């Protein structure tokens, strides 16, 4: 039989991880907003079990619920799926420096220079429309179109150049339930194919149509391996 203390300890680990990612009500936030309804249901189920085992009104040494080995496998599988997912190492949506189509270009360039950012996602309706980068600026200079950028220029005015950069395949998309090993494999394959993959955008659907949830780069993988 699965030891109750083991279950409660692992649940605490899950709580600490969720809080570090989503705030004080991390597990409840996941339970309410995770894109996979099956995971929502599993979280609700295990939270109810945890509450029952943590608050024994009779003070009995015998647990109110007997946990089976099948229960252990099921719970550990859920924890591995969540805590071993890309969200463990990703930059969260709120921490991504991003711009809207209506934002102005020059202040963005100044901020990118200050922070040494190479590229910035351009957001439209919470999805990644494209990416503005140093390469976009170089292409505009090379084509003689840099004079298009003035104090009033917005990203909407230079969509042609952003779109051209976006087709180079320097970024891609992945679902938020991808594992860290899957992410390593994607970056590894891109390197072997001679493709310059700068970033993976984490979206609800795993493609450009999905709502942006986060961002992961090759440096996030490297830092995780070295930690």
PDB file of C-alpha atoms in Angstrom:
ATOM      1  CA  UNK A   1       0.000   0.000   0.000  1.00  0.00           C
ATOM      2  CA  UNK A   2       1.056   3.589  -0.674  1.00  0.00           C
ATOM      3  CA  UNK A   3       2.256   5.376   2.442  1.00  0.00           C
ATOM      4  CA  UNK A   4       0.064   8.392   3.335  1.00  0.00           C
ATOM      5  CA  UNK A   5       3.047  10.420   4.533  1.00  0.00           C
ATOM      6  CA  UNK A   6       4.787   9.873   1.179  1.00  0.00           C
ATOM      7  CA  UNK A   7       1.741  11.103  -0.685  1.00  0.00           C
ATOM      8  CA  UNK A   8       1.382  14.225   1.481  1.00  0.00           C
ATOM      9  CA  UNK A   9       5.080  15.036   1.151  1.00  0.00           C
ATOM     10  CA  UNK A  10       4.982  14.761  -2.634  1.00  0.00           C
ATOM     11  CA  UNK A  11       1.824  16.861  -2.668  1.00  0.00           C
ATOM     12  CA  UNK A  12       3.693  19.567  -0.728  1.00  0.00           C
ATOM     13  CA  UNK A  13       6.415  19.452  -3.384  1.00  0.00           C
ATOM     14  CA  UNK A  14       3.756  19.910  -6.055  1.00  0.00           C
ATOM     15  CA  UNK A  15       2.303  22.860  -4.110  1.00  0.00           C
ATOM     16  CA  UNK A  16       5.687  24.555  -3.739  1.00  0.00           C
ATOM     17  CA  UNK A  17       6.400  24.131  -7.443  1.00  0.00           C
ATOM     18  CA  UNK A  18       2.967  25.457  -8.463  1.00  0.00           C
ATOM     19  CA  UNK A  19       3.282  28.440  -6.116  1.00  0.00           C
ATOM     20  CA  UNK A  20       6.671  29.347  -7.572  1.00  0.00           C
ATOM     21  CA  UNK A  21       5.127  29.387 -11.046  1.00  0.00           C
ATOM     22  CA  UNK A  22       1.592  30.680 -10.516  1.00  0.00           C
ATOM     23  CA  UNK A  23       1.455  32.392  -7.116  1.00  0.00           C
ATOM     24  CA  UNK A  24      -0.008  31.473  -3.731  1.00  0.00           C
ATOM     25  CA  UNK A  25      -2.931  29.479  -5.189  1.00  0.00           C
ATOM     26  CA  UNK A  26      -0.746  27.680  -7.700  1.00  0.00           C
ATOM     27  CA  UNK A  27      -2.442  24.266  -7.613  1.00  0.00           C
ATOM     28  CA  UNK A  28      -5.915  25.819  -7.753  1.00  0.00           C
ATOM     29  CA  UNK A  29      -4.809  28.037 -10.645  1.00  0.00           C
ATOM     30  CA  UNK A  30      -3.647  24.971 -12.554  1.00  0.00           C
ATOM     31  CA  UNK A  31      -6.833  23.147 -11.636  1.00  0.00           C
ATOM     32  CA  UNK A  32      -8.959  25.942 -13.064  1.00  0.00           C
ATOM     33  CA  UNK A  33      -6.943  27.056 -16.067  1.00  0.00           C
ATOM     34  CA  UNK A  34      -4.770  24.206 -17.373  1.00  0.00           C
ATOM     35  CA  UNK A  35      -5.446  23.625 -21.080  1.00  0.00           C
ATOM     36  CA  UNK A  36      -5.921  19.851 -20.518  1.00  0.00           C
ATOM     37  CA  UNK A  37      -9.246  19.089 -18.799  1.00  0.00           C
ATOM     38  CA  UNK A  38      -8.059  15.629 -17.808  1.00  0.00           C
ATOM     39  CA  UNK A  39      -5.259  17.220 -15.786  1.00  0.00           C
ATOM     40  CA  UNK A  40      -7.741  19.659 -14.238  1.00  0.00           C
ATOM     41  CA  UNK A  41      -9.849  16.705 -13.083  1.00  0.00           C
ATOM     42  CA  UNK A  42      -6.822  14.828 -11.753  1.00  0.00           C
ATOM     43  CA  UNK A  43      -5.676  17.862  -9.766  1.00  0.00           C
ATOM     44  CA  UNK A  44      -9.140  18.285  -8.273  1.00  0.00           C
ATOM     45  CA  UNK A  45      -9.280  14.590  -7.351  1.00  0.00           C
ATOM     46  CA  UNK A  46      -5.880  14.554  -5.628  1.00  0.00           C
ATOM     47  CA  UNK A  47      -6.565  17.838  -3.854  1.00  0.00           C
ATOM     48  CA  UNK A  48      -9.728  16.355  -2.360  1.00  0.00           C
ATOM     49  CA  UNK A  49      -7.806  13.266  -1.224  1.00  0.00           C
ATOM     50  CA  UNK A  50      -5.093  15.458   0.263  1.00  0.00           C
ATOM     51  CA  UNK A  51      -7.651  17.557   2.156  1.00  0.00           C
ATOM     52  CA  UNK A  52      -9.313  14.459   3.563  1.00  0.00           C
ATOM     53  CA  UNK A  53      -6.034  12.942   4.740  1.00  0.00           C
ATOM     54  CA  UNK A  54      -4.720  16.218   6.158  1.00  0.00           C
ATOM     55  CA  UNK A  55      -7.800  16.943   8.260  1.00  0.00           C
ATOM     56  CA  UNK A  56      -8.731  13.858  10.197  1.00  0.00           C
ATOM     57  CA  UNK A  57     -11.585  14.958  12.455  1.00  0.00           C
ATOM     58  CA  UNK A  58     -11.351  11.807  14.570  1.00  0.00           C
ATOM     59  CA  UNK A  59      -7.637  12.110  15.240  1.00  0.00           C
ATOM     60  CA  UNK A  60      -7.339   8.425  14.399  1.00  0.00           C
ATOM     61  CA  UNK A  61      -3.937   6.938  13.629  1.00  0.00           C
ATOM     62  CA  UNK A  62      -5.601   4.905  10.900  1.00  0.00           C
ATOM     63  CA  UNK A  63      -5.941   6.925   7.676  1.00  0.00           C
ATOM     64  CA  UNK A  64      -9.458   7.628   6.477  1.00  0.00           C
ATOM     65  CA  UNK A  65      -8.480   6.444   3.001  1.00  0.00           C
ATOM     66  CA  UNK A  66      -6.291   3.513   2.070  1.00  0.00           C
ATOM     67  CA  UNK A  67      -3.983   4.454  -0.815  1.00  0.00           C
ATOM     68  CA  UNK A  68      -3.169   1.719  -3.310  1.00  0.00           C
ATOM     69  CA  UNK A  69      -0.046   1.192  -5.391  1.00  0.00           C
ATOM     70  CA  UNK A  70      -2.142   2.095  -8.452  1.00  0.00           C
ATOM     71  CA  UNK A  71      -2.968   5.414  -6.743  1.00  0.00           C
ATOM     72  CA  UNK A  72       0.759   6.037  -6.237  1.00  0.00           C
ATOM     73  CA  UNK A  73       1.566   5.424  -9.903  1.00  0.00           C
ATOM     74  CA  UNK A  74      -1.287   7.683 -10.965  1.00  0.00           C
ATOM     75  CA  UNK A  75      -0.251  10.566  -8.694  1.00  0.00           C
ATOM     76  CA  UNK A  76       3.468  10.338  -9.428  1.00  0.00           C
ATOM     77  CA  UNK A  77       2.685  10.268 -13.144  1.00  0.00           C
ATOM     78  CA  UNK A  78       0.720  13.505 -12.809  1.00  0.00           C
ATOM     79  CA  UNK A  79       3.517  15.177 -10.824  1.00  0.00           C
ATOM     80  CA  UNK A  80       6.138  14.125 -13.369  1.00  0.00           C
ATOM     81  CA  UNK A  81       3.963  15.393 -16.205  1.00  0.00           C
ATOM     82  CA  UNK A  82       3.575  18.804 -14.556  1.00  0.00           C
ATOM     83  CA  UNK A  83       6.891  19.384 -12.822  1.00  0.00           C
ATOM     84  CA  UNK A  84       8.923  17.768 -15.597  1.00  0.00           C
ATOM     85  CA  UNK A  85       7.234  19.910 -18.226  1.00  0.00           C
ATOM     86  CA  UNK A  86       8.665  22.863 -20.070  1.00  0.00           C
ATOM     87  CA  UNK A  87       6.934  25.258 -17.665  1.00  0.00           C
ATOM     88  CA  UNK A  88       9.572  24.291 -15.096  1.00  0.00           C
ATOM     89  CA  UNK A  89      12.263  26.187 -17.004  1.00  0.00           C
ATOM     90  CA  UNK A  90      10.282  28.569 -19.201  1.00  0.00           C
ATOM     91  CA  UNK A  91       9.995  32.331 -18.946  1.00  0.00           C
ATOM     92  CA  UNK A  92       6.365  32.959 -17.985  1.00  0.00           C
ATOM     93  CA  UNK A  93       4.058  35.115 -20.088  1.00  0.00           C
ATOM     94  CA  UNK A  94       4.091  37.997 -17.612  1.00  0.00           C
ATOM     95  CA  UNK A  95       7.916  38.128 -17.692  1.00  0.00           C
ATOM     96  CA  UNK A  96       8.297  38.107 -21.484  1.00  0.00           C
ATOM     97  CA  UNK A  97       9.179  41.463 -23.006  1.00  0.00           C
ATOM     98  CA  UNK A  98       6.617  41.677 -25.808  1.00  0.00           C
ATOM     99  CA  UNK A  99       5.103  44.372 -27.982  1.00  0.00           C
ATOM    100  CA  UNK A 100       1.731  44.922 -29.646  1.00  0.00           C
ATOM    101  CA  UNK A 101       1.265  45.703 -33.332  1.00  0.00           C
ATOM    102  CA  UNK A 102       0.320  49.278 -32.395  1.00  0.00           C
ATOM    103  CA  UNK A 103       3.474  49.891 -30.323  1.00  0.00           C
ATOM    104  CA  UNK A 104       6.206  52.137 -31.666  1.00  0.00           C
ATOM    105  CA  UNK A 105       9.439  50.742 -33.045  1.00  0.00           C
ATOM    106  CA  UNK A 106      12.086  53.241 -31.878  1.00  0.00           C
ATOM    107  CA  UNK A 107      11.403  52.936 -28.105  1.00  0.00           C
ATOM    108  CA  UNK A 108      11.484  49.161 -28.535  1.00  0.00           C
ATOM    109  CA  UNK A 109      14.887  49.295 -30.256  1.00  0.00           C
ATOM    110  CA  UNK A 110      16.222  51.491 -27.418  1.00  0.00           C
ATOM    111  CA  UNK A 111      14.966  49.041 -24.778  1.00  0.00           C
ATOM    112  CA  UNK A 112      16.355  46.050 -26.681  1.00  0.00           C
ATOM    113  CA  UNK A 113      19.754  47.738 -26.792  1.00  0.00           C
ATOM    114  CA  UNK A 114      19.607  48.540 -23.070  1.00  0.00           C
ATOM    115  CA  UNK A 115      18.708  44.960 -22.128  1.00  0.00           C
ATOM    116  CA  UNK A 116      20.769  43.250 -24.877  1.00  0.00           C
ATOM    117  CA  UNK A 117      17.658  41.569 -26.290  1.00  0.00           C
ATOM    118  CA  UNK A 118      18.128  40.057 -29.742  1.00  0.00           C
ATOM    119  CA  UNK A 119      14.440  39.613 -30.537  1.00  0.00           C
ATOM    120  CA  UNK A 120      11.008  40.544 -29.227  1.00  0.00           C
ATOM    121  CA  UNK A 121       7.681  38.779 -29.950  1.00  0.00           C
ATOM    122  CA  UNK A 122       5.019  40.938 -31.577  1.00  0.00           C
ATOM    123  CA  UNK A 123       1.630  40.047 -30.100  1.00  0.00           C
ATOM    124  CA  UNK A 124      -1.768  40.244 -31.733  1.00  0.00           C
ATOM    125  CA  UNK A 125      -4.808  39.170 -29.707  1.00  0.00           C
ATOM    126  CA  UNK A 126      -2.518  37.283 -27.256  1.00  0.00           C
ATOM    127  CA  UNK A 127      -0.958  35.220 -30.053  1.00  0.00           C
ATOM    128  CA  UNK A 128       2.540  35.556 -31.530  1.00  0.00           C
ATOM    129  CA  UNK A 129       2.090  37.351 -34.849  1.00  0.00           C
ATOM    130  CA  UNK A 130       5.823  37.561 -35.509  1.00  0.00           C
ATOM    131  CA  UNK A 131       9.183  38.438 -34.022  1.00  0.00           C
ATOM    132  CA  UNK A 132      11.083  41.717 -34.277  1.00  0.00           C
ATOM    133  CA  UNK A 133      14.847  41.273 -34.179  1.00  0.00           C
ATOM    134  CA  UNK A 134      18.208  42.766 -35.042  1.00  0.00           C
ATOM    135  CA  UNK A 135      17.984  40.827 -38.305  1.00  0.00           C
ATOM    136  CA  UNK A 136      14.829  42.740 -39.260  1.00  0.00           C
ATOM    137  CA  UNK A 137      16.710  46.024 -38.810  1.00  0.00           C
ATOM    138  CA  UNK A 138      19.671  44.745 -40.840  1.00  0.00           C
ATOM    139  CA  UNK A 139      17.341  43.643 -43.643  1.00  0.00           C
ATOM    140  CA  UNK A 140      15.704  47.062 -43.710  1.00  0.00           C
ATOM    141  CA  UNK A 141      19.104  48.773 -43.857  1.00  0.00           C
ATOM    142  CA  UNK A 142      20.255  46.448 -46.640  1.00  0.00           C
ATOM    143  CA  UNK A 143      17.117  47.081 -48.706  1.00  0.00           C
ATOM    144  CA  UNK A 144      17.296  50.843 -48.168  1.00  0.00           C
ATOM    145  CA  UNK A 145      14.056  50.881 -46.182  1.00  0.00           C
ATOM    146  CA  UNK A 146      15.474  51.977 -42.855  1.00  0.00           C
ATOM    147  CA  UNK A 147      14.155  55.498 -43.523  1.00  0.00           C
ATOM    148  CA  UNK A 148      10.694  54.038 -42.858  1.00  0.00           C
ATOM    149  CA  UNK A 149      11.503  54.068 -39.151  1.00  0.00           C
ATOM    150  CA  UNK A 150      10.766  57.384 -37.465  1.00  0.00           C
ATOM    151  CA  UNK A 151       9.228  58.497 -34.182  1.00  0.00           C
ATOM    152  CA  UNK A 152       5.725  57.562 -35.338  1.00  0.00           C
ATOM    153  CA  UNK A 153       6.504  54.177 -36.888  1.00  0.00           C
ATOM    154  CA  UNK A 154       4.639  51.238 -35.362  1.00  0.00           C
ATOM    155  CA  UNK A 155       5.191  47.550 -35.944  1.00  0.00           C
ATOM    156  CA  UNK A 156       2.098  47.551 -38.114  1.00  0.00           C
ATOM    157  CA  UNK A 157       4.010  49.795 -40.540  1.00  0.00           C
ATOM    158  CA  UNK A 158       6.850  47.297 -41.022  1.00  0.00           C
ATOM    159  CA  UNK A 159       4.962  44.001 -41.052  1.00  0.00           C
ATOM    160  CA  UNK A 160       6.511  43.116 -44.437  1.00  0.00           C
ATOM    161  CA  UNK A 161       9.992  42.897 -42.911  1.00  0.00           C
ATOM    162  CA  UNK A 162       8.908  41.180 -39.711  1.00  0.00           C
ATOM    163  CA  UNK A 163       7.046  38.585 -41.763  1.00  0.00           C
ATOM    164  CA  UNK A 164      10.126  37.893 -43.902  1.00  0.00           C
ATOM    165  CA  UNK A 165      12.195  37.250 -40.774  1.00  0.00           C
ATOM    166  CA  UNK A 166       9.478  35.017 -39.346  1.00  0.00           C
ATOM    167  CA  UNK A 167       9.731  32.715 -42.382  1.00  0.00           C
ATOM    168  CA  UNK A 168      13.408  32.020 -41.644  1.00  0.00           C
ATOM    169  CA  UNK A 169      12.377  29.459 -39.026  1.00  0.00           C
ATOM    170  CA  UNK A 170      14.399  30.956 -36.191  1.00  0.00           C
ATOM    171  CA  UNK A 171      11.590  30.288 -33.754  1.00  0.00           C
ATOM    172  CA  UNK A 172       8.921  27.647 -33.359  1.00  0.00           C
ATOM    173  CA  UNK A 173       5.990  26.677 -31.154  1.00  0.00           C
ATOM    174  CA  UNK A 174       5.344  23.957 -28.585  1.00  0.00           C
ATOM    175  CA  UNK A 175       2.538  23.014 -26.199  1.00  0.00           C
ATOM    176  CA  UNK A 176       2.886  23.722 -22.495  1.00  0.00           C
ATOM    177  CA  UNK A 177       2.753  20.021 -21.602  1.00  0.00           C
ATOM    178  CA  UNK A 178       5.933  19.235 -23.556  1.00  0.00           C
ATOM    179  CA  UNK A 179       8.637  17.606 -21.464  1.00  0.00           C
ATOM    180  CA  UNK A 180      12.090  19.058 -20.950  1.00  0.00           C
ATOM    181  CA  UNK A 181      13.545  16.068 -22.802  1.00  0.00           C
ATOM    182  CA  UNK A 182      11.319  16.849 -25.790  1.00  0.00           C
ATOM    183  CA  UNK A 183      12.562  20.440 -25.771  1.00  0.00           C
ATOM    184  CA  UNK A 184      16.174  19.285 -25.664  1.00  0.00           C
ATOM    185  CA  UNK A 185      15.476  17.058 -28.663  1.00  0.00           C
ATOM    186  CA  UNK A 186      13.918  19.897 -30.672  1.00  0.00           C
ATOM    187  CA  UNK A 187      16.914  22.166 -30.118  1.00  0.00           C
ATOM    188  CA  UNK A 188      19.336  19.297 -30.790  1.00  0.00           C
ATOM    189  CA  UNK A 189      17.653  18.361 -34.082  1.00  0.00           C
ATOM    190  CA  UNK A 190      17.621  21.982 -35.235  1.00  0.00           C
ATOM    191  CA  UNK A 191      21.353  22.207 -34.563  1.00  0.00           C
ATOM    192  CA  UNK A 192      22.084  18.997 -36.458  1.00  0.00           C
ATOM    193  CA  UNK A 193      20.011  20.254 -39.402  1.00  0.00           C
ATOM    194  CA  UNK A 194      21.937  23.522 -39.473  1.00  0.00           C
ATOM    195  CA  UNK A 195      18.865  25.482 -38.451  1.00  0.00           C
ATOM    196  CA  UNK A 196      19.221  28.542 -36.231  1.00  0.00           C
ATOM    197  CA  UNK A 197      16.452  27.991 -33.676  1.00  0.00           C
ATOM    198  CA  UNK A 198      16.511  30.897 -31.225  1.00  0.00           C
ATOM    199  CA  UNK A 199      13.345  30.295 -29.218  1.00  0.00           C
ATOM    200  CA  UNK A 200      10.314  28.109 -28.665  1.00  0.00           C
ATOM    201  CA  UNK A 201       7.088  29.920 -27.866  1.00  0.00           C
ATOM    202  CA  UNK A 202       4.786  27.966 -25.573  1.00  0.00           C
ATOM    203  CA  UNK A 203       1.168  28.259 -26.644  1.00  0.00           C
ATOM    204  CA  UNK A 204      -2.127  26.640 -25.704  1.00  0.00           C
ATOM    205  CA  UNK A 205      -2.335  24.760 -29.012  1.00  0.00           C
ATOM    206  CA  UNK A 206       1.356  24.275 -29.740  1.00  0.00           C
ATOM    207  CA  UNK A 207       1.234  26.451 -32.849  1.00  0.00           C
ATOM    208  CA  UNK A 208       1.022  30.100 -33.870  1.00  0.00           C
ATOM    209  CA  UNK A 209      -2.754  30.207 -33.454  1.00  0.00           C
ATOM    210  CA  UNK A 210      -2.587  29.406 -29.736  1.00  0.00           C
ATOM    211  CA  UNK A 211      -2.557  31.813 -26.798  1.00  0.00           C
ATOM    212  CA  UNK A 212       1.001  32.615 -25.696  1.00  0.00           C
ATOM    213  CA  UNK A 213       1.860  31.087 -22.289  1.00  0.00           C
ATOM    214  CA  UNK A 214       5.632  31.384 -22.130  1.00  0.00           C
ATOM    215  CA  UNK A 215       9.008  31.234 -23.836  1.00  0.00           C
ATOM    216  CA  UNK A 216      12.012  28.936 -23.656  1.00  0.00           C
ATOM    217  CA  UNK A 217      15.435  29.387 -25.270  1.00  0.00           C
ATOM    218  CA  UNK A 218      18.481  27.176 -25.661  1.00  0.00           C
ATOM    219  CA  UNK A 219      20.042  29.111 -22.763  1.00  0.00           C
ATOM    220  CA  UNK A 220      17.198  28.055 -20.456  1.00  0.00           C
ATOM    221  CA  UNK A 221      18.013  24.435 -21.265  1.00  0.00           C
ATOM    222  CA  UNK A 222      21.737  25.028 -20.703  1.00  0.00           C
ATOM    223  CA  UNK A 223      21.180  26.778 -17.382  1.00  0.00           C
ATOM    224  CA  UNK A 224      18.836  23.975 -16.244  1.00  0.00           C
ATOM    225  CA  UNK A 225      21.444  21.327 -17.105  1.00  0.00           C
ATOM    226  CA  UNK A 226      24.068  23.218 -15.115  1.00  0.00           C
ATOM    227  CA  UNK A 227      21.903  23.805 -12.061  1.00  0.00           C
TER     228      UNK A 227
END
